[in-house]
Coordinates of C-alpha atoms in Angstrom, one line a residue:
X57 CA 112.5 113.0 100.2
X58 CA 115.2 115.3 99.0
X59 CA 117.8 117.1 101.2
X60 CA 116.5 120.4 100.0
X61 CA 113.0 119.5 101.2
X62 CA 114.3 118.3 104.5
X63 CA 116.4 121.4 105.2
X64 CA 113.4 123.6 104.5
X65 CA 111.4 122.0 107.4
X66 CA 111.4 123.3 110.9
X67 CA 112.8 121.4 113.8
X68 CA 109.4 120.2 115.1
X69 CA 108.4 119.2 111.5
X70 CA 111.6 117.1 111.2
X71 CA 110.9 115.4 114.5
X72 CA 107.3 114.5 113.4
X73 CA 108.5 113.3 110.0
X74 CA 111.3 111.3 111.6
X75 CA 108.8 109.4 113.8
X76 CA 106.6 108.7 110.8
X77 CA 109.6 107.4 108.7
X78 CA 110.8 105.2 111.5
X79 CA 107.3 103.7 111.8
X80 CA 107.3 103.1 108.0
X81 CA 110.7 101.5 108.2
X82 CA 109.5 99.1 110.9
X83 CA 106.4 98.2 108.9
X84 CA 108.5 97.5 105.8
X85 CA 110.9 95.3 107.8
X86 CA 108.1 93.2 109.3
X87 CA 106.4 92.9 105.9
X88 CA 109.6 91.7 104.4
X89 CA 110.2 89.2 107.2
X90 CA 106.8 87.7 106.7
X91 CA 106.9 87.5 103.0
X92 CA 109.5 89.2 100.7
X93 CA 108.2 92.5 99.5
X94 CA 108.1 93.3 95.8
X95 CA 110.8 96.0 95.9
X96 CA 113.3 95.5 98.8
X97 CA 115.0 98.8 97.8
X98 CA 112.2 100.5 99.6
X99 CA 113.8 99.4 102.9
X100 CA 117.2 100.9 101.8
X101 CA 115.5 104.2 100.8
X102 CA 113.6 104.4 104.1
X103 CA 116.8 103.9 106.1
X104 CA 118.5 106.6 104.1
X105 CA 115.6 109.0 104.7
X106 CA 115.7 108.4 108.4
X107 CA 119.5 109.1 108.3
X108 CA 118.9 112.3 106.4
X109 CA 116.3 113.5 108.8
X110 CA 118.6 112.7 111.8
X111 CA 121.4 114.6 110.2
X112 CA 119.2 117.6 109.5
X113 CA 117.9 117.6 113.0
X114 CA 121.4 117.5 114.4
X115 CA 122.4 120.4 112.2
X116 CA 119.4 122.5 113.3
X117 CA 120.2 121.8 117.0
X118 CA 123.9 122.8 116.6
X119 CA 123.0 125.9 114.7
X120 CA 121.1 127.3 117.7

C-alpha cells in the first residue's frame, strides 16, 4: 500500500486497515516459524505497511 493511498484514508479506515495488517503480519510470522514461507520479504513489507499506517494515524491525530 502506497503512502498516497494511506493518506487519502480517513482516521477510522486507517484504524481498521491497521488491525487487518497486524493480523496479517502475525499470520505470516507463524507460517514462517512453522515452515519457511516462499517469499520472506512479505514479512518485511507487512512490517513497513504497519509502520506507515501508524505514522499516518499519528499525523491525522496531531492535525486535529
